[in-house]
mmCIF file of C-alpha atoms and ligand atoms in Angstrom:
data_model
loop_
_atom_site.group_PDB
_atom_site.id
_atom_site.type_symbol
_atom_site.label_atom_id
_atom_site.label_comp_id
_atom_site.label_asym_id
_atom_site.label_seq_id
_atom_site.Cartn_x
_atom_site.Cartn_y
_atom_site.Cartn_z
ATOM 1 C CA UNK A 1 -23.669 -33.242 -17.187
ATOM 2 C CA UNK A 2 -20.584 -31.063 -16.757
ATOM 3 C CA UNK A 3 -17.845 -32.933 -14.906
ATOM 4 C CA UNK A 4 -15.713 -30.953 -12.522
ATOM 5 C CA UNK A 5 -11.963 -31.097 -12.656
ATOM 6 C CA UNK A 6 -11.451 -29.115 -9.477
ATOM 7 C CA UNK A 7 -13.153 -27.490 -6.533
ATOM 8 C CA UNK A 8 -12.007 -24.348 -4.740
ATOM 9 C CA UNK A 9 -12.624 -23.581 -1.080
ATOM 10 C CA UNK A 10 -11.827 -19.945 -0.330
ATOM 11 C CA UNK A 11 -12.189 -18.282 3.068
ATOM 12 C CA UNK A 12 -13.029 -14.587 3.242
ATOM 13 C CA UNK A 13 -12.218 -13.511 6.766
ATOM 14 C CA UNK A 14 -13.645 -10.023 6.210
ATOM 15 C CA UNK A 15 -12.717 -7.713 9.138
ATOM 16 C CA UNK A 16 -12.112 -10.566 11.576
ATOM 17 C CA UNK A 17 -9.112 -12.112 13.375
ATOM 18 C CA UNK A 18 -6.226 -10.031 14.686
ATOM 19 C CA UNK A 19 -2.614 -11.101 14.259
ATOM 20 C CA UNK A 20 -2.429 -13.560 17.137
ATOM 21 C CA UNK A 21 -5.797 -15.097 16.218
ATOM 22 C CA UNK A 22 -4.618 -15.467 12.623
ATOM 23 C CA UNK A 23 -1.431 -17.145 13.847
ATOM 24 C CA UNK A 24 -3.481 -19.542 15.988
ATOM 25 C CA UNK A 25 -5.637 -20.371 12.962
ATOM 26 C CA UNK A 26 -2.547 -21.048 10.842
ATOM 27 C CA UNK A 27 -0.950 -23.283 13.490
ATOM 28 C CA UNK A 28 -4.099 -25.396 13.830
ATOM 29 C CA UNK A 29 -4.828 -25.509 10.109
ATOM 30 C CA UNK A 30 -1.317 -26.690 9.323
ATOM 31 C CA UNK A 31 -1.770 -29.577 11.760
ATOM 32 C CA UNK A 32 -4.943 -30.869 10.131
ATOM 33 C CA UNK A 33 -4.866 -29.761 6.482
ATOM 34 C CA UNK A 34 -3.731 -32.206 3.811
ATOM 35 C CA UNK A 35 -3.461 -30.808 0.291
ATOM 36 C CA UNK A 36 -5.244 -32.438 -2.637
ATOM 37 C CA UNK A 37 -4.333 -31.733 -6.283
ATOM 38 C CA UNK A 38 -7.970 -31.114 -7.234
ATOM 39 C CA UNK A 39 -8.920 -28.871 -4.325
ATOM 40 C CA UNK A 40 -7.649 -25.299 -4.304
ATOM 41 C CA UNK A 41 -7.574 -23.708 -0.859
ATOM 42 C CA UNK A 42 -7.382 -19.952 -0.370
ATOM 43 C CA UNK A 43 -7.616 -17.607 2.571
ATOM 44 C CA UNK A 44 -8.256 -13.860 2.405
ATOM 45 C CA UNK A 45 -7.332 -12.164 5.698
ATOM 46 C CA UNK A 46 -7.241 -8.433 6.379
ATOM 47 C CA UNK A 47 -4.321 -6.428 4.985
ATOM 48 C CA UNK A 48 -2.513 -6.382 8.345
ATOM 49 C CA UNK A 49 -2.320 -10.189 8.425
ATOM 50 C CA UNK A 50 -1.332 -10.794 4.814
ATOM 51 C CA UNK A 51 2.433 -10.787 5.123
ATOM 52 C CA UNK A 52 2.474 -12.977 8.220
ATOM 53 C CA UNK A 53 0.103 -15.526 6.697
ATOM 54 C CA UNK A 54 2.131 -15.688 3.494
ATOM 55 C CA UNK A 55 5.117 -16.600 5.668
ATOM 56 C CA UNK A 56 3.204 -19.122 7.760
ATOM 57 C CA UNK A 57 1.695 -20.865 4.723
ATOM 58 C CA UNK A 58 4.840 -20.683 2.611
ATOM 59 C CA UNK A 59 5.423 -24.439 2.474
ATOM 60 C CA UNK A 60 1.791 -25.366 1.882
ATOM 61 C CA UNK A 61 -0.573 -25.292 -1.103
ATOM 62 C CA UNK A 62 -2.719 -22.608 0.534
ATOM 63 C CA UNK A 63 -2.917 -19.304 -1.385
ATOM 64 C CA UNK A 64 -3.261 -16.065 0.521
ATOM 65 C CA UNK A 65 -5.502 -13.442 -1.108
ATOM 66 C CA UNK A 66 -6.318 -9.813 -0.414
ATOM 67 C CA UNK A 67 -9.936 -8.728 0.054
ATOM 68 C CA UNK A 68 -9.562 -5.619 -2.092
ATOM 69 C CA UNK A 69 -6.987 -3.462 -3.860
ATOM 70 C CA UNK A 70 -6.771 -0.137 -5.642
ATOM 71 C CA UNK A 71 -6.597 0.232 -9.413
ATOM 72 C CA UNK A 72 -3.656 2.648 -9.491
ATOM 73 C CA UNK A 73 -0.048 1.573 -9.403
ATOM 74 C CA UNK A 74 0.812 4.099 -6.667
ATOM 75 C CA UNK A 75 0.125 7.676 -5.650
ATOM 76 C CA UNK A 76 -1.955 9.936 -3.451
ATOM 77 C CA UNK A 77 -4.705 7.478 -2.430
ATOM 78 C CA UNK A 78 -4.626 7.548 1.360
ATOM 79 C CA UNK A 79 -5.646 4.260 2.916
ATOM 80 C CA UNK A 80 -5.350 2.230 -0.267
ATOM 81 C CA UNK A 81 -3.128 -0.696 -1.286
ATOM 82 C CA UNK A 82 -1.852 -1.420 -4.811
ATOM 83 C CA UNK A 83 -1.380 -4.656 -6.741
ATOM 84 C CA UNK A 84 2.385 -4.094 -6.706
ATOM 85 C CA UNK A 85 2.361 -3.781 -2.922
ATOM 86 C CA UNK A 86 0.428 -7.016 -2.615
ATOM 87 C CA UNK A 87 2.806 -8.820 -4.948
ATOM 88 C CA UNK A 88 5.778 -7.491 -2.974
ATOM 89 C CA UNK A 89 4.569 -9.429 0.099
ATOM 90 C CA UNK A 90 3.785 -12.613 -1.834
ATOM 91 C CA UNK A 91 0.068 -12.058 -2.435
ATOM 92 C CA UNK A 92 -0.921 -12.913 -6.016
ATOM 93 C CA UNK A 93 -4.688 -12.932 -5.763
ATOM 94 C CA UNK A 94 -7.519 -10.646 -4.718
ATOM 95 C CA UNK A 95 -11.267 -10.699 -4.092
ATOM 96 C CA UNK A 96 -12.954 -7.865 -5.984
ATOM 97 C CA UNK A 97 -16.495 -6.540 -5.954
ATOM 98 C CA UNK A 98 -17.693 -8.120 -2.724
ATOM 99 C CA UNK A 99 -21.252 -6.974 -2.007
ATOM 100 C CA UNK A 100 -20.127 -5.437 1.295
ATOM 101 C CA UNK A 101 -17.694 -3.246 -0.621
ATOM 102 C CA UNK A 102 -20.366 -2.349 -3.145
ATOM 103 C CA UNK A 103 -22.889 -1.540 -0.383
ATOM 104 C CA UNK A 104 -20.768 0.137 2.323
ATOM 105 C CA UNK A 105 -17.931 1.625 0.284
ATOM 106 C CA UNK A 106 -19.943 2.542 -2.808
ATOM 107 C CA UNK A 107 -17.839 0.509 -5.238
ATOM 108 C CA UNK A 108 -19.300 0.736 -8.708
ATOM 109 C CA UNK A 109 -18.970 -1.502 -11.736
ATOM 110 C CA UNK A 110 -16.974 1.292 -13.370
ATOM 111 C CA UNK A 111 -14.378 1.258 -10.590
ATOM 112 C CA UNK A 112 -14.366 -2.506 -10.504
ATOM 113 C CA UNK A 113 -13.613 -2.607 -14.188
ATOM 114 C CA UNK A 114 -10.450 -0.592 -13.526
ATOM 115 C CA UNK A 115 -9.506 -2.829 -10.609
ATOM 116 C CA UNK A 116 -10.033 -5.954 -12.689
ATOM 117 C CA UNK A 117 -7.893 -4.460 -15.472
ATOM 118 C CA UNK A 118 -5.132 -3.701 -12.967
ATOM 119 C CA UNK A 119 -5.391 -7.190 -11.531
ATOM 120 C CA UNK A 120 -5.055 -8.736 -14.982
ATOM 121 C CA UNK A 121 -2.107 -6.524 -15.904
ATOM 122 C CA UNK A 122 -0.357 -7.461 -12.659
ATOM 123 C CA UNK A 123 -0.941 -11.166 -13.181
ATOM 124 C CA UNK A 124 -3.137 -11.441 -10.113
ATOM 125 C CA UNK A 125 -5.770 -14.106 -9.654
ATOM 126 C CA UNK A 126 -9.184 -12.434 -9.284
ATOM 127 C CA UNK A 127 -12.222 -13.765 -7.457
ATOM 128 C CA UNK A 128 -14.947 -11.422 -8.669
ATOM 129 C CA UNK A 129 -18.164 -11.350 -6.635
ATOM 130 C CA UNK A 130 -21.619 -10.855 -8.078
ATOM 131 C CA UNK A 131 -25.082 -11.237 -6.593
ATOM 132 C CA UNK A 132 -28.470 -9.669 -6.182
ATOM 133 C CA UNK A 133 -30.180 -8.135 -3.148
ATOM 134 C CA UNK A 134 -33.406 -9.526 -1.750
ATOM 135 C CA UNK A 135 -35.423 -6.728 -3.382
ATOM 136 C CA UNK A 136 -33.839 -7.481 -6.741
ATOM 137 C CA UNK A 137 -34.662 -11.176 -6.419
ATOM 138 C CA UNK A 138 -38.208 -10.505 -5.300
ATOM 139 C CA UNK A 139 -38.674 -8.164 -8.241
ATOM 140 C CA UNK A 140 -37.426 -10.903 -10.583
ATOM 141 C CA UNK A 141 -34.334 -8.847 -11.468
ATOM 142 C CA UNK A 142 -31.662 -11.252 -10.194
ATOM 143 C CA UNK A 143 -30.512 -12.421 -13.620
ATOM 144 C CA UNK A 144 -30.393 -8.854 -14.953
ATOM 145 C CA UNK A 145 -28.385 -7.673 -11.951
ATOM 146 C CA UNK A 146 -25.788 -10.384 -12.315
ATOM 147 C CA UNK A 147 -25.634 -9.932 -16.092
ATOM 148 C CA UNK A 148 -24.843 -6.250 -15.663
ATOM 149 C CA UNK A 149 -22.213 -6.942 -12.968
ATOM 150 C CA UNK A 150 -20.455 -9.325 -15.337
ATOM 151 C CA UNK A 151 -20.846 -7.732 -18.753
ATOM 152 C CA UNK A 152 -19.911 -4.219 -17.631
ATOM 153 C CA UNK A 153 -16.762 -5.364 -15.898
ATOM 154 C CA UNK A 154 -15.486 -8.293 -17.918
ATOM 155 C CA UNK A 155 -16.615 -8.250 -21.467
ATOM 156 C CA UNK A 156 -13.657 -6.392 -22.879
ATOM 157 C CA UNK A 157 -11.164 -8.917 -21.489
ATOM 158 C CA UNK A 158 -9.152 -11.003 -23.898
ATOM 159 C CA UNK A 159 -10.050 -14.700 -23.742
ATOM 160 C CA UNK A 160 -6.692 -15.633 -22.201
ATOM 161 C CA UNK A 161 -7.270 -13.161 -19.344
ATOM 162 C CA UNK A 162 -10.089 -15.378 -18.081
ATOM 163 C CA UNK A 163 -7.478 -17.881 -16.894
ATOM 164 C CA UNK A 164 -6.899 -15.496 -13.975
ATOM 165 C CA UNK A 165 -10.583 -15.115 -13.106
ATOM 166 C CA UNK A 166 -13.038 -16.946 -10.893
ATOM 167 C CA UNK A 167 -16.577 -15.697 -10.346
ATOM 168 C CA UNK A 168 -18.248 -15.947 -6.930
ATOM 169 C CA UNK A 169 -22.028 -15.826 -6.939
ATOM 170 C CA UNK A 170 -23.055 -14.479 -3.558
ATOM 171 C CA UNK A 171 -26.728 -13.536 -3.251
ATOM 172 C CA UNK A 172 -26.693 -10.627 -0.790
ATOM 173 C CA UNK A 173 -29.688 -12.017 1.089
ATOM 174 C CA UNK A 174 -27.746 -15.196 1.901
ATOM 175 C CA UNK A 175 -24.605 -13.565 3.315
ATOM 176 C CA UNK A 176 -24.183 -13.879 7.063
ATOM 177 C CA UNK A 177 -27.912 -14.496 7.436
ATOM 178 C CA UNK A 178 -27.868 -18.260 7.849
ATOM 179 C CA UNK A 179 -30.156 -18.282 4.810
ATOM 180 C CA UNK A 180 -28.475 -20.243 2.024
ATOM 181 C CA UNK A 181 -29.655 -20.199 -1.553
ATOM 182 C CA UNK A 182 -30.921 -23.676 -2.302
ATOM 183 C CA UNK A 183 -28.419 -25.755 -4.283
ATOM 184 C CA UNK A 184 -30.921 -25.477 -7.146
ATOM 185 C CA UNK A 185 -31.005 -21.657 -6.981
ATOM 186 C CA UNK A 186 -27.201 -21.538 -6.892
ATOM 187 C CA UNK A 187 -26.855 -23.904 -9.829
ATOM 188 C CA UNK A 188 -29.471 -22.023 -11.835
ATOM 189 C CA UNK A 189 -27.560 -18.751 -11.493
ATOM 190 C CA UNK A 190 -24.197 -20.436 -12.118
ATOM 191 C CA UNK A 191 -25.603 -21.975 -15.308
ATOM 192 C CA UNK A 192 -26.872 -18.537 -16.340
ATOM 193 C CA UNK A 193 -23.422 -17.000 -15.754
ATOM 194 C CA UNK A 194 -21.824 -19.753 -17.788
ATOM 195 C CA UNK A 195 -24.265 -19.184 -20.668
ATOM 196 C CA UNK A 196 -23.510 -15.492 -20.557
ATOM 197 C CA UNK A 197 -19.783 -16.136 -20.818
ATOM 198 C CA UNK A 198 -20.365 -18.773 -23.513
ATOM 199 C CA UNK A 199 -22.383 -16.257 -25.552
ATOM 200 C CA UNK A 200 -19.400 -13.935 -25.713
ATOM 201 C CA UNK A 201 -16.366 -16.233 -25.456
ATOM 202 C CA UNK A 202 -17.660 -19.652 -26.494
ATOM 203 C CA UNK A 203 -18.637 -22.756 -24.538
ATOM 204 C CA UNK A 204 -15.120 -24.137 -24.061
ATOM 205 C CA UNK A 205 -13.911 -21.078 -22.149
ATOM 206 C CA UNK A 206 -17.213 -20.827 -20.257
ATOM 207 C CA UNK A 207 -16.862 -24.436 -19.146
ATOM 208 C CA UNK A 208 -13.400 -23.758 -17.744
ATOM 209 C CA UNK A 209 -14.253 -20.699 -15.623
ATOM 210 C CA UNK A 210 -14.643 -21.675 -11.980
ATOM 211 C CA UNK A 211 -17.826 -20.302 -10.427
ATOM 212 C CA UNK A 212 -17.976 -20.401 -6.628
ATOM 213 C CA UNK A 213 -21.060 -20.026 -4.476
ATOM 214 C CA UNK A 214 -21.025 -17.860 -1.344
ATOM 215 C CA UNK A 215 -23.607 -17.226 1.354
ATOM 216 C CA UNK A 216 -23.882 -19.139 4.637
ATOM 217 C CA UNK A 217 -21.875 -22.122 3.386
ATOM 218 C CA UNK A 218 -21.032 -24.510 6.213
ATOM 219 C CA UNK A 219 -20.167 -28.187 6.581
ATOM 220 C CA UNK A 220 -23.869 -29.081 6.926
ATOM 221 C CA UNK A 221 -24.803 -27.751 3.481
ATOM 222 C CA UNK A 222 -21.545 -27.814 1.498
ATOM 223 C CA UNK A 223 -21.874 -31.309 0.061
ATOM 224 C CA UNK A 224 -25.214 -30.571 -1.615
ATOM 225 C CA UNK A 225 -23.926 -27.285 -2.974
ATOM 226 C CA UNK A 226 -20.649 -28.739 -4.307
ATOM 227 C CA UNK A 227 -22.573 -31.588 -5.926
ATOM 228 C CA UNK A 228 -24.337 -29.245 -8.355
ATOM 229 C CA UNK A 229 -22.825 -29.424 -11.847
ATOM 230 C CA UNK A 230 -22.169 -25.700 -12.258
ATOM 231 C CA UNK A 231 -20.791 -25.091 -8.765
ATOM 232 C CA UNK A 232 -16.996 -25.214 -8.546
ATOM 233 C CA UNK A 233 -16.569 -24.479 -4.872
ATOM 234 C CA UNK A 234 -17.367 -21.895 -2.236
ATOM 235 C CA UNK A 235 -16.388 -18.487 -0.978
ATOM 236 C CA UNK A 236 -16.932 -18.845 2.743
ATOM 237 C CA UNK A 237 -17.285 -16.125 5.359
ATOM 238 C CA UNK A 238 -18.237 -17.093 8.918
ATOM 239 C CA UNK A 239 -17.368 -20.795 8.601
ATOM 240 C CA UNK A 240 -13.832 -19.955 7.436
ATOM 241 C CA UNK A 241 -12.837 -18.327 10.742
ATOM 242 C CA UNK A 242 -12.368 -21.592 12.583
ATOM 243 C CA UNK A 243 -9.558 -23.859 11.336
ATOM 244 C CA UNK A 244 -11.415 -27.097 12.061
ATOM 245 C CA UNK A 245 -14.637 -26.005 10.380
ATOM 246 C CA UNK A 246 -12.772 -24.629 7.383
ATOM 247 C CA UNK A 247 -10.828 -27.865 7.074
ATOM 248 C CA UNK A 248 -14.114 -29.814 7.235
ATOM 249 C CA UNK A 249 -15.189 -27.904 4.118
ATOM 250 C CA UNK A 250 -11.909 -28.772 2.418
ATOM 251 C CA UNK A 251 -12.431 -32.442 3.328
ATOM 252 C CA UNK A 252 -15.950 -32.373 1.879
ATOM 253 C CA UNK A 253 -14.525 -30.968 -1.367
ATOM 254 C CA UNK A 254 -11.810 -33.645 -1.436
ATOM 255 C CA UNK A 255 -14.519 -36.301 -1.046
ATOM 256 C CA UNK A 256 -15.688 -35.544 -4.595
ATOM 257 C CA UNK A 257 -12.407 -36.785 -6.053
ATOM 258 C CA UNK A 258 -11.686 -39.802 -3.873
HETATM 259 P P1 LIG B 1 -21.007 -16.024 5.084
HETATM 260 O O1 LIG B 1 -20.425 -17.373 4.717
HETATM 261 O O2 LIG B 1 -20.639 -15.577 6.457
HETATM 262 O O3 LIG B 1 -22.470 -15.958 4.780
HETATM 263 O O4 LIG B 1 -20.304 -14.960 4.102
HETATM 264 C C1 LIG B 1 -20.257 -15.196 2.740
HETATM 265 C C2 LIG B 1 -19.378 -14.193 2.099
HETATM 266 O O5 LIG B 1 -19.717 -13.027 2.004
HETATM 267 C C3 LIG B 1 -18.062 -14.637 1.606
HETATM 268 O O6 LIG B 1 -17.454 -13.663 0.846
#
């Protein structure tokens, strides 16, 4: 049985919380949150809240991430934000390839490969999302879908680049639906992802890569999900918008090391 050295609890706020709501979250979270060396905590707010949250969380162990970025360094890309811009406001990590970006903004694996490359070159931490739709699962194509999302984007990375990468398995049918993958389904896919990485980069590296689960994670189901050997934490949407609920998830993660 694989023993976990760490868990990561990452909140993806998506297009939620304006500036004053984000400030209220930060004030409450700072009151209740106690850092733990084996539990990484990350929050990904919208672009407009990034700089303020970096300031508010400056003296804590909480990392602030972006939800997306462009692959180019700068230029005529109206509406886009570069890795250098993120770094200039103290943001050193980014979520890439979220299924909502793939579905609503037509992000392709080809584009994501460029974004990942840019993230690596700029020394950004990357949480890369993969996951199948309901139709793909029902057609028995879930493993193939995830394999393609990983191999086409990551398999020309150098082994040391993987230090900057976490994978988030988020089955599309479980996002915002209240329908969670069973801990067994999550672990099965996480084990598959690990095998895939091991096949190319060897078992030692594959064992080190943190693989998060995302899709209707909440305090009521987090313990069972975190307990699975191949699950290294969660990427949380809805339940990350409330400071108390999000902190409950952090506390559940800490419970595994105490
Ligand atoms: P929910 O936790 O709201 O299902 O969202 C999951 C997600 O998409 C996180 O990136």
